Coordinates of C-alpha atoms and ligand atoms in Angstrom, one line a residue:
X19 CA 104.0 160.1 139.4
X20 CA 101.3 157.7 140.4
X21 CA 98.0 158.8 141.9
X22 CA 98.9 157.0 145.1
X23 CA 101.8 159.4 145.4
X24 CA 99.5 162.4 145.2
X25 CA 100.9 163.9 148.4
X26 CA 104.4 162.6 148.2
X27 CA 107.3 164.3 146.4
X28 CA 106.4 168.0 146.1
X29 CA 103.9 167.9 148.9
X30 CA 106.2 166.5 151.5
X31 CA 105.0 169.0 154.1
X32 CA 101.8 167.1 154.5
X33 CA 103.5 163.8 154.8
X34 CA 104.4 164.5 158.4
X35 CA 100.7 164.3 159.3
X36 CA 99.1 161.0 160.3
X37 CA 97.1 159.1 157.6
X38 CA 94.1 158.6 159.8
X39 CA 91.6 155.9 158.7
X40 CA 93.3 155.2 155.3
X41 CA 93.4 151.5 155.9
X42 CA 89.7 151.0 155.7
X43 CA 88.9 154.3 153.9
X44 CA 86.9 155.5 156.8
X45 CA 84.4 152.6 156.5
X46 CA 84.5 151.9 160.2
X47 CA 82.3 155.0 160.7
X48 CA 79.4 153.7 158.5
X49 CA 76.1 154.9 159.9
X50 CA 74.4 152.1 161.9
X51 CA 71.2 150.7 160.5
X52 CA 68.3 150.0 162.9
X53 CA 69.1 147.3 165.4
X54 CA 67.8 143.8 164.7
X55 CA 64.7 143.0 166.7
X56 CA 62.6 139.9 167.5
X57 CA 59.0 140.3 166.4
X58 CA 55.8 139.1 168.2
X59 CA 56.0 135.9 166.1
X60 CA 59.5 135.2 167.5
X61 CA 61.1 135.9 164.1
X62 CA 64.3 138.0 164.0
X63 CA 64.0 141.1 161.8
X64 CA 67.3 142.0 160.2
X65 CA 68.1 145.5 159.2
X66 CA 68.8 146.5 155.6
X67 CA 71.0 149.4 154.5
X68 CA 72.3 150.7 151.2
X69 CA 76.0 150.9 150.2
X70 CA 76.5 154.4 151.6
X71 CA 74.5 153.8 154.7
X72 CA 72.2 156.8 153.8
X73 CA 69.1 154.6 153.4
X74 CA 68.0 151.9 155.8
X75 CA 64.9 149.9 156.9
X76 CA 63.9 147.0 159.1
X77 CA 62.0 144.7 156.9
X78 CA 59.5 142.3 158.4
X79 CA 60.5 139.6 155.9
X80 CA 63.6 139.3 153.7
X81 CA 62.9 136.6 151.1
X82 CA 65.0 135.0 148.4
X83 CA 62.7 132.7 146.4
X84 CA 64.5 129.8 144.7
X85 CA 62.2 129.5 141.7
X86 CA 59.8 131.5 139.6
X87 CA 56.8 129.6 140.9
X88 CA 57.8 130.4 144.5
X89 CA 58.4 134.1 143.5
X90 CA 54.9 134.2 141.8
X91 CA 53.2 132.7 144.9
X92 CA 54.9 135.0 147.4
X93 CA 54.1 138.0 145.2
X94 CA 50.4 137.0 144.9
X95 CA 50.0 136.0 148.6
X96 CA 52.1 138.5 150.5
X97 CA 50.5 141.5 152.2
X98 CA 51.9 145.0 152.7
X99 CA 54.6 146.6 150.5
X100 CA 57.0 144.4 148.5
X101 CA 60.3 145.8 147.2
X102 CA 62.8 143.9 145.0
X103 CA 66.4 144.6 146.0
X104 CA 69.6 144.1 144.0
X105 CA 72.9 144.9 145.7
X106 CA 71.7 148.0 147.4
X107 CA 73.9 150.5 145.4
X108 CA 71.2 153.1 144.9
X109 CA 71.4 156.3 146.8
X110 CA 67.7 157.1 146.5
X111 CA 65.2 155.3 148.7
X112 CA 63.9 153.0 145.9
X113 CA 64.4 149.9 148.0
X114 CA 63.7 150.4 151.7
X115 CA 60.5 149.0 153.2
X116 CA 59.6 147.7 156.6
X117 CA 57.4 145.0 155.0
X118 CA 58.9 142.6 152.5
X119 CA 62.2 142.7 150.6
X120 CA 62.8 140.2 147.8
X121 CA 66.3 139.3 146.7
X122 CA 66.8 137.6 143.3
X123 CA 70.1 136.1 144.3
X124 CA 68.9 132.6 143.2
X125 CA 68.2 134.0 139.7
X126 CA 71.8 134.5 138.8
X127 CA 74.2 133.5 136.0
X128 CA 74.3 132.7 132.3
X129 CA 71.3 130.6 131.4
X130 CA 71.8 130.2 127.7
X131 CA 73.5 131.9 124.8
X132 CA 73.6 132.0 121.0
X133 CA 77.1 132.1 119.6
X134 CA 76.0 133.3 116.2
X135 CA 73.7 136.0 117.3
X136 CA 75.9 136.9 120.3
X137 CA 72.8 137.0 122.6
X138 CA 72.8 135.7 126.1
X139 CA 69.9 135.1 128.6
X140 CA 71.0 135.7 132.2
X141 CA 69.3 135.8 135.6
X142 CA 68.0 139.2 136.6
X143 CA 69.8 138.9 140.0
X144 CA 73.2 138.4 138.4
X145 CA 75.8 140.7 139.7
X146 CA 77.5 142.4 136.7
X147 CA 80.9 141.1 137.9
X148 CA 79.7 137.5 137.9
X149 CA 78.8 137.8 134.2
X150 CA 82.3 138.7 132.9
X151 CA 84.0 135.3 132.9
X152 CA 81.0 133.2 131.6
X153 CA 80.2 135.7 128.8
X154 CA 83.9 136.0 127.8
X155 CA 84.1 132.2 127.7
X156 CA 81.0 132.3 125.4
X157 CA 82.8 134.7 123.2
X158 CA 80.7 137.7 124.3
X159 CA 81.1 141.0 126.0
X160 CA 78.5 143.5 127.5
X161 CA 78.2 146.6 125.3
X162 CA 79.5 148.7 128.2
X163 CA 79.9 148.7 132.0
X164 CA 79.5 151.3 134.8
X165 CA 82.3 152.3 137.1
X166 CA 81.9 149.2 139.3
X167 CA 80.5 145.7 138.7
X168 CA 78.8 145.0 142.1
X169 CA 75.3 145.9 140.9
X170 CA 72.8 143.3 139.8
X171 CA 71.7 143.4 136.1
X172 CA 68.0 144.0 137.0
X173 CA 68.9 146.6 139.6
X174 CA 71.1 148.4 137.2
X175 CA 68.5 148.4 134.4
X176 CA 65.8 149.6 136.9
X177 CA 67.7 153.0 137.3
X178 CA 69.2 153.3 133.8
X179 CA 72.7 152.6 135.0
X180 CA 75.3 153.5 132.3
X181 CA 79.0 153.7 131.5
X182 CA 80.4 156.3 129.1
X183 CA 80.8 156.5 125.4
X184 CA 79.1 158.6 122.7
X185 CA 78.1 155.4 120.8
X186 CA 77.4 153.3 123.9
X187 CA 73.9 153.1 125.4
X188 CA 73.0 152.5 129.0
X189 CA 72.8 148.8 130.2
X190 CA 69.1 148.6 129.5
X191 CA 69.7 149.2 125.8
X192 CA 71.4 145.9 125.6
X193 CA 68.2 144.1 126.7
X194 CA 66.3 142.5 123.8
X195 CA 63.8 140.6 125.9
X196 CA 63.0 140.2 129.6
X197 CA 60.6 138.3 131.9
X198 CA 58.7 140.2 134.6
X199 CA 56.6 138.6 137.4
X200 CA 53.9 141.1 138.3
X201 CA 52.5 141.7 141.8
X202 CA 49.6 139.4 140.9
X203 CA 52.0 136.6 140.3
X204 CA 51.7 136.6 136.5
X205 CA 54.9 135.9 134.5
X206 CA 55.0 138.2 131.4
X207 CA 57.6 137.9 128.7
X208 CA 58.2 141.0 126.7
X209 CA 60.5 142.3 123.9
X210 CA 60.3 144.9 121.1
X211 CA 57.9 142.5 119.2
X212 CA 56.0 140.9 122.2
X213 CA 54.2 143.4 124.4
X214 CA 56.4 146.2 123.1
X215 CA 54.8 148.9 125.4
X216 CA 55.5 146.8 128.5
X217 CA 59.0 146.2 127.3
X218 CA 59.7 149.9 126.7
X219 CA 58.4 150.6 130.3
X220 CA 60.1 147.6 132.0
X221 CA 63.6 148.4 130.5
X222 CA 63.9 151.2 133.2
X223 CA 61.2 150.2 135.7
X224 CA 62.4 151.6 139.1
X225 CA 61.4 148.1 140.3
X226 CA 57.8 149.4 140.2
X227 CA 56.2 147.1 137.6
X228 CA 57.2 143.7 138.9
X229 CA 60.2 141.5 139.6
X230 CA 62.5 140.9 136.6
X231 CA 63.7 137.3 136.7
X232 CA 65.7 137.1 133.4
X233 CA 67.0 139.3 130.7
X234 CA 68.2 138.5 127.2
X235 CA 71.1 140.7 126.2
X236 CA 72.4 141.6 122.8
X237 CA 76.1 141.5 123.4
X238 CA 79.2 142.2 121.2
X239 CA 82.2 139.9 120.5
X240 CA 84.5 139.6 123.4
X241 CA 87.6 141.7 123.1
X242 CA 90.7 143.1 124.8
X243 CA 90.5 146.7 125.8
X244 CA 93.2 149.3 126.4
X245 CA 92.6 151.8 129.2
X246 CA 94.6 154.9 129.4
X247 CA 94.5 157.4 132.3
X248 CA 96.2 160.8 132.3
X249 CA 96.2 164.2 133.9
X250 CA 95.8 167.4 132.0
X251 CA 95.0 171.0 132.8
X252 CA 91.2 171.3 133.2
X253 CA 90.8 174.0 130.6
X254 CA 92.7 172.0 128.0
X255 CA 90.8 168.8 128.7
X256 CA 87.5 170.6 128.4
X257 CA 88.7 172.1 125.1
X258 CA 89.5 168.6 123.8
X259 CA 86.5 166.9 125.4
X260 CA 84.3 166.7 122.2
X261 CA 87.1 165.4 120.0
X262 CA 88.1 162.8 122.6
X263 CA 84.5 161.7 123.1
X264 CA 84.1 161.4 119.3
X265 CA 87.4 159.6 118.7
X266 CA 87.3 157.0 121.5
X267 CA 85.0 154.0 122.2
X268 CA 84.7 155.2 125.8
X269 CA 85.9 158.5 127.2
X270 CA 85.3 160.2 130.6
X271 CA 86.7 163.0 132.6
X272 CA 87.2 163.4 136.4
X273 CA 87.4 167.0 137.4
X274 CA 89.3 167.4 140.7
X275 CA 87.9 170.2 142.7
X276 CA 90.1 173.0 144.1
X277 CA 92.9 172.4 141.6
X278 CA 93.5 173.3 137.9
X279 CA 93.8 169.7 136.6
X280 CA 91.5 167.0 135.5
X281 CA 91.8 163.3 134.8
X282 CA 91.0 161.8 131.4
X283 CA 90.2 158.1 130.8
X284 CA 89.8 156.4 127.4
X285 CA 89.0 152.8 126.8
X286 CA 89.3 151.3 123.3
X287 CA 89.4 147.8 121.7
X288 CA 92.9 146.5 121.1
X289 CA 94.9 143.4 120.2
X290 CA 97.9 144.6 122.0
X291 CA 99.6 142.2 124.5
X292 CA 98.1 141.8 128.0
X293 CA 99.2 144.5 130.5
X294 CA 96.8 144.0 133.5
X295 CA 95.6 146.9 135.6
X296 CA 97.9 147.4 138.6
X297 CA 96.7 147.8 142.2
X298 CA 93.7 150.2 142.4
X299 CA 95.0 153.7 143.3
X300 CA 91.8 155.7 143.2
X301 CA 90.8 155.0 146.8
X302 CA 94.1 156.1 148.2
X303 CA 94.1 159.2 146.0
X304 CA 90.6 160.2 147.2
X305 CA 91.7 159.8 150.8
X306 CA 94.7 161.9 150.1
X307 CA 92.4 164.6 148.7
X308 CA 90.4 164.3 151.9
X309 CA 93.5 164.7 154.0
X310 CA 94.5 167.9 152.2
X311 CA 90.9 169.2 152.7
X312 CA 91.1 168.4 156.4
X313 CA 94.4 170.2 156.8
X314 CA 94.0 173.1 154.4
X315 CA 90.3 173.9 153.7
X316 CA 91.0 177.2 155.6
X317 CA 93.9 178.0 153.2
X318 CA 92.6 177.3 149.7
X319 CA 95.5 178.8 147.8
X320 CA 97.9 176.4 149.5
X321 CA 95.6 173.5 148.9
X322 CA 95.3 174.3 145.2
X323 CA 99.1 174.8 144.9
X324 CA 99.8 171.5 146.6
X325 CA 97.4 169.5 144.4
X326 CA 98.6 171.2 141.3
X327 CA 102.2 170.5 142.2
X328 CA 101.5 166.9 143.0
X329 CA 99.7 166.3 139.7
X330 CA 102.1 168.2 137.4
X331 CA 104.4 165.2 136.7
X332 CA 101.8 162.5 136.9
X333 CA 102.8 159.6 134.5
X334 CA 99.9 158.2 132.4
X335 CA 98.7 154.7 133.3
X336 CA 98.1 152.1 130.6
X337 CA 96.4 148.7 131.0
X338 CA 95.4 146.1 128.4
X339 CA 93.1 143.2 129.4
X340 CA 89.8 141.4 128.7
X341 CA 86.9 143.9 128.8
X342 CA 85.4 142.9 132.1
X343 CA 88.8 143.4 133.9
X344 CA 89.2 146.9 132.3
X345 CA 85.9 148.7 132.8
X346 CA 85.2 148.3 136.5
X347 CA 87.1 150.0 139.3
X348 CA 87.0 149.5 143.1
X349 CA 85.1 152.2 145.0
X350 CA 86.0 151.6 148.7
X351 CA 85.6 155.2 149.9
X352 CA 81.9 155.6 150.5
X353 CA 80.0 158.6 149.3
X354 CA 76.5 159.9 148.4
X355 CA 76.0 161.1 144.8
X356 CA 73.9 163.3 142.6
X357 CA 74.1 162.8 138.8
X358 CA 72.2 164.7 136.1
X359 CA 71.9 163.9 132.5
X360 CA 71.9 166.9 130.2
X361 CA 71.4 167.7 126.5
X362 CA 74.9 167.1 125.1
X363 CA 75.5 170.6 123.9
X364 CA 74.9 172.0 127.3
X365 CA 77.3 169.7 129.1
X366 CA 80.5 171.7 129.1
X367 CA 79.1 175.2 129.9
X368 CA 77.1 173.6 132.7
X369 CA 80.2 171.8 134.0
X370 CA 82.1 175.1 134.3
X371 CA 79.2 176.6 136.3
X372 CA 79.0 173.5 138.6
X373 CA 82.7 173.6 139.2
X374 CA 82.7 177.2 140.0
X375 CA 79.8 176.9 142.4
X376 CA 81.4 173.9 144.1
X377 CA 84.8 175.6 144.5
X378 CA 83.3 178.9 145.6
X379 CA 80.7 177.7 148.1
X380 CA 81.8 174.2 149.1
X381 CA 85.4 174.1 150.2
X382 CA 84.7 170.8 152.1
X383 CA 84.1 168.9 148.9
X384 CA 87.1 166.8 147.8
X385 CA 85.6 164.1 145.6
X386 CA 86.2 164.5 141.9
X387 CA 83.2 165.2 139.6
X388 CA 82.6 162.6 137.0
X389 CA 81.7 163.7 133.4
X390 CA 80.4 161.2 131.0
X391 CA 78.5 160.8 127.7
X392 CA 75.8 158.3 126.9
X393 CA 74.0 157.3 123.6
X394 CA 70.2 158.0 123.6
X395 CA 67.4 155.4 123.4
X396 CA 63.6 155.0 123.6
X397 CA 62.8 153.4 126.9
X398 CA 60.0 155.3 128.6
X399 CA 61.9 156.3 131.7
X400 CA 65.4 156.4 130.2
X401 CA 67.1 159.7 131.1
X402 CA 68.7 159.4 127.6
X403 CA 65.3 159.1 125.9
X404 CA 64.9 161.4 122.8
X405 CA 68.6 162.5 122.7
X406 CA 71.3 161.3 120.2
X407 CA 73.8 161.6 123.0
X408 CA 73.5 163.0 126.6
X409 CA 76.2 164.4 128.8
X410 CA 76.2 163.7 132.5
X411 CA 77.8 165.4 135.6
X412 CA 78.1 163.6 138.9
X413 CA 79.0 165.3 142.2
X414 CA 79.8 163.3 145.3
X415 CA 80.0 163.9 149.1
X416 CA 81.8 161.7 151.5
X417 CA 79.4 159.5 153.3
X418 CA 80.0 160.9 156.8
X419 CA 79.2 164.5 155.6
X420 CA 75.7 165.9 154.9
X421 CA 75.3 165.8 151.1
X422 CA 72.3 168.0 150.9
X423 CA 73.8 171.5 151.1
X424 CA 76.0 170.6 148.0
X425 CA 73.2 168.8 146.1
X426 CA 70.6 171.5 146.8
X427 CA 73.0 174.2 145.7
X428 CA 74.1 172.5 142.4
X429 CA 70.8 171.0 141.4
X430 CA 69.2 174.3 140.2
X431 CA 72.0 174.7 137.6
X432 CA 70.6 171.6 135.7
X433 CA 67.0 172.8 135.5
X434 CA 67.1 175.5 132.7
X435 CA 68.2 172.8 130.2
X436 CA 65.7 170.2 131.4
X437 CA 68.2 168.0 133.2
X438 CA 67.1 164.5 134.1
X439 CA 68.5 162.9 137.2
X440 CA 69.9 159.4 137.5
X441 CA 67.1 157.4 139.1
X442 CA 69.4 155.8 141.6
X443 CA 71.1 159.0 142.7
X444 CA 69.8 161.8 144.8
X445 CA 67.6 164.5 143.4
X446 CA 64.5 166.5 144.4
X447 CA 62.3 166.5 141.2
X448 CA 58.5 166.3 141.7
X449 CA 56.2 164.1 139.6
X450 CA 55.0 167.3 137.8
X451 CA 58.5 168.1 136.6
X452 CA 59.2 164.5 135.7
X453 CA 56.1 164.4 133.6
X454 CA 57.3 167.5 131.8
X455 CA 60.7 166.0 131.2
X456 CA 59.6 162.4 130.2
X457 CA 57.0 162.3 127.4
X458 CA 55.9 158.8 128.6
X459 CA 56.0 159.5 132.4
X460 CA 52.2 159.5 132.7
X461 CA 51.9 156.3 130.6
X462 CA 54.4 154.7 132.9
X463 CA 52.3 155.7 136.0
X464 CA 49.1 154.4 134.3
X465 CA 50.8 151.1 133.4
X466 CA 52.1 150.7 137.0
X467 CA 48.6 151.2 138.3
X468 CA 47.2 148.6 135.9
X469 CA 49.9 146.0 136.8
X470 CA 49.8 146.8 140.5
X471 CA 46.3 148.1 141.3
X472 CA 46.8 147.9 145.1
X473 CA 50.1 149.7 144.9
X474 CA 51.9 146.8 146.7
X475 CA 55.2 147.6 144.9
X476 CA 55.2 151.2 146.1
X477 CA 57.1 152.4 149.2
X478 CA 56.4 155.9 150.3
X479 CA 59.2 157.3 148.1
X480 CA 57.9 155.7 145.0
X481 CA 54.3 156.8 145.8
X482 CA 55.5 160.4 146.0
X483 CA 57.8 160.1 142.9
X484 CA 55.0 158.7 140.8
X485 CA 52.5 161.2 142.0
X486 CA 50.3 158.9 144.2
X487 CA 51.2 160.3 147.6
Ligands
LIG27 C1 80.0 152.9 144.2 C2 78.9 153.1 143.2 C3 79.3 153.2 141.9 C4 78.3 153.4 140.9 N1 78.6 153.6 139.6 C5 77.6 153.9 138.7 C6 78.0 154.1 137.3 O1 79.1 154.0 136.9 N2 77.0 154.4 136.5 C7 75.7 154.4 136.9 O2 74.8 154.7 136.0 N3 75.3 154.2 138.1 C8 76.3 153.9 139.1 N4 75.9 153.7 140.4 C9 74.5 153.6 140.7 C10 74.0 152.1 140.6 O3 74.5 151.5 139.4 C11 72.5 152.1 140.5 O4 71.9 152.7 141.6 C12 72.0 150.7 140.4 O5 70.5 150.7 140.3 C13 72.3 149.8 141.6 O6 72.0 148.4 141.3 P1 71.7 147.4 142.5 O7 71.7 146.0 142.0 O8 72.5 147.7 143.7 O9 70.1 147.8 142.7 P2 69.4 148.3 144.1 O10 70.0 149.6 144.4 O11 69.3 147.3 145.1 O12 68.0 148.6 143.4 C14 67.8 149.5 142.4 C15 66.4 149.4 141.9 O13 66.3 148.2 141.2 C16 65.1 147.5 141.6 N5 65.3 146.1 141.4 C17 66.3 145.3 141.9 N6 66.2 144.1 141.5 C18 65.1 144.0 140.7 C19 64.5 143.0 140.0 N7 65.0 141.7 140.0 N8 63.4 143.3 139.3 C20 62.9 144.5 139.3 N9 63.5 145.5 139.9 C21 64.6 145.3 140.6 C22 64.9 147.9 143.0 O14 63.6 147.7 143.5 C23 65.3 149.4 142.9 O15 64.2 150.1 142.4 C24 76.9 153.5 141.3 C25 76.6 153.3 142.7 C26 77.6 153.1 143.6 C27 77.2 152.9 145.1

């Protein structure tokens, strides 16, 4: 059985109901950003909103400088708050400002590469998906990729975006040098040997130190990857989690709420013949889970039985392709998300608690939880800093539904073990708690103040997050 057929076969009962909104995955109901307005200067102000529609603003200016000189001039000359924006895929309000938004879309693509060292210098505004073909043609591959490839490289690094794999670091760990244009318009190159402290801070910068125009990446040889997806009873997959994470290049688990099964996904290098990924099924499967929730949230036993029945004879999916066509999936069903990174040994006990709380108190939640592992590193604001390997748990709420009751209820479960939130995903930690959890947090705040003495890169959210507000 394919995931698309989640509700067919054994669950024929539900098939008689209309599949409302499945063609656009509900996107027609996106929250509306503020309306465009014409300012006193006659200029039209266009609204900005993030991917889920949860964050929005009405910037006075939306600029896309064409060169580093132009960027430096506008940073040095502009008044008010300036925020760099990538592709708007963060759930936290890191980006919104009603003053100036700067897009790096003209700083995109592969600039140069070294075939021997397998390094590549790319524009900070490059979308991850745009780097796949040119890097592959140059014989290179990114060390790892997140779930999707719509994010920009600089935007991903700014929040410590990651994929999964016990030996695979987050994207910022592939950076071996970068160039930052500070709020005063100064271009600073840095690397582990040139301005090493700036480099360690700028690897995960929250977009608060300056605008990253280019990044040099240490890549790996390009390769084909084999992706395998299967369904297994939750308890059995949790039992095997550690051995699967140790045995595979990349392993993750999706825990489907209100049923007894989970999905495992492994990705490994291979030289097997091409077997491209078929049409994306995840979006339809999630909408099917929504439909079951809509119909049966009041009758949990029937909902559990139906999902269990539908998943019992699920046939594993296998795909073989070049790395950049294997890692990313399509996420058409919009949601808001909270993800916490935890000491690895606490991952699975915490997962059981989160699952139990979600199922007992939040019958409306239908999105699967995502469980991943990430190798540690030393960047000052990396949530993986100081750990050999971290484990992460992500919970999601459909974008039309208030995410806060779920997130507020689950977040306390991560606190006893010093959980660190994904910077781009919703959380409520204060600067005091962050300073306790990140040994270099106060150094980051001090460096930010030195590079940006007037705080022009800080919107209200960042001011509060960094303890200035
Ligand atoms: C559908 C979906 C799937 C996701 N999957 C994953 C996943 O698998 N793994 C994961 O870890 N995260 C994931 N995320 C989160 C996402 O990767 C991060 O929020 C990421 O930061 C978004 O990148 P962006 O280019 O959209 O940046 P934005 O959200 O636009 O900006 C993020 C931060 O980067 C800063 N920034 C942007 N450009 C620059 C620049 N040139 N210089 C300096 N700072 C800059 C911004 O100011 C801001 O602080 C997902 C999000 C969505 C919506």
